Amino acid sequence: MIAIVLSIAIVAIAQIVKGITGFGSALVSVPVLTLLWGPVEGIFLAGFCDVVGGAVLLPGAWKQLDFRLIAAMYLPLVVVQNFATDLLTTIPAESFHIAMGVVVLVMGLDMALRPEVGCGDLTALPEPPYKFLGIAAVAGAAAGGFSGLFGTPGPPSALFFRRFFEKTFMRAHILALFWPAALGLMLMLTFKGGITDLGHAYTNGAMLVPSIFVGAVFGARLAPKLSRAAFSRMVGLVLTGAGLALLLS
């Protein structure tokens, strides 16, 4: 019961983050969920939350999407994600916590200390788009590796979008990219046998649905009211704490 209560709380916080920025939910939730349920089921639950949360948030971002950019990132993402999930089921839990702790800690410190560094202001894909689509494909492949191993495609994707695009464009495209990525991750872990008790995993996921919905809607309403710098710093502090918790565990 304690594990479920803690899961509900961290998922609500993570979905508020996602509702505001379009990403970050896995970075916030995976450290806690993997400590509570183990690496594979914790990542599965984080993927489940992103599928449900994305379904709530994506309709509001649909009109802003450039599907050339989504395709350029998703195709390499899903290929690398497939190979990375094979490694996930073989990594010892202690090694996983250390690796994940380092990733989350570095990302958190960077966002907290340099919230506006490397921020672009493009509101559309430049023409001709080939250079940007090539960079997007590399970022998508890196995101696939992070997704398959850690359940967190956010760092490479966020670095790419923050470098070139303004936050509204970034939020919409990350929401659109992460929804199929999370769904693919769930399916891969399911069919590769990584989840030993699938019924238990889906039961836990179902109990998280109300907190997913409430957090996503609340975050979406907050999004226009917060500056990028203020929110980046706030999320950075949360991620820093999560990274330290994983390393100390």
Short mmCIF file of N, CA and C in Angstrom, two decimals, residues 33-35 37-44 88 91-93 96-97:
data_model
loop_
_atom_site.label_atom_id
_atom_site.label_comp_id
_atom_site.label_asym_id
_atom_site.label_seq_id
_atom_site.Cartn_x
_atom_site.Cartn_y
_atom_site.Cartn_z
N LEU A 33 9.87 5.12 -9.16
CA LEU A 33 9.16 3.90 -9.56
C LEU A 33 10.10 2.70 -9.65
N THR A 34 11.35 2.90 -10.08
CA THR A 34 12.27 1.78 -10.16
C THR A 34 12.74 1.34 -8.78
N LEU A 35 12.81 2.28 -7.85
CA LEU A 35 13.15 1.89 -6.47
C LEU A 35 12.01 1.08 -5.85
N TRP A 37 9.45 -0.65 -7.61
CA TRP A 37 8.98 -1.81 -8.36
C TRP A 37 10.07 -2.56 -9.13
N GLY A 38 11.30 -2.06 -9.07
CA GLY A 38 12.37 -2.66 -9.84
C GLY A 38 12.53 -1.97 -11.19
N PRO A 39 13.70 -2.11 -11.84
CA PRO A 39 13.97 -1.36 -13.08
C PRO A 39 12.96 -1.61 -14.20
N VAL A 40 12.65 -2.87 -14.49
CA VAL A 40 11.81 -3.15 -15.65
C VAL A 40 10.37 -2.72 -15.43
N GLU A 41 9.76 -3.13 -14.30
CA GLU A 41 8.38 -2.74 -14.06
C GLU A 41 8.26 -1.25 -13.80
N GLY A 42 9.27 -0.65 -13.15
CA GLY A 42 9.24 0.80 -12.94
C GLY A 42 9.22 1.56 -14.25
N ILE A 43 10.04 1.14 -15.22
CA ILE A 43 10.05 1.79 -16.53
C ILE A 43 8.75 1.51 -17.28
N PHE A 44 8.23 0.29 -17.14
CA PHE A 44 6.94 -0.04 -17.76
C PHE A 44 5.85 0.89 -17.25
N LEU A 88 18.28 -3.74 -21.17
CA LEU A 88 17.64 -3.39 -19.90
C LEU A 88 17.37 -4.61 -19.04
N ILE A 91 20.62 -5.87 -17.13
CA ILE A 91 21.42 -5.00 -16.27
C ILE A 91 21.07 -5.25 -14.80
N PRO A 92 22.06 -5.49 -13.92
CA PRO A 92 21.77 -5.62 -12.49
C PRO A 92 21.14 -4.34 -11.94
N ALA A 93 20.24 -4.49 -10.97
CA ALA A 93 19.51 -3.34 -10.43
C ALA A 93 20.45 -2.28 -9.87
N PHE A 96 22.00 -0.34 -12.63
CA PHE A 96 20.96 0.52 -13.23
C PHE A 96 20.77 1.78 -12.40
N HIS A 97 20.65 1.64 -11.07
CA HIS A 97 20.41 2.80 -10.22
C HIS A 97 21.56 3.80 -10.31
#
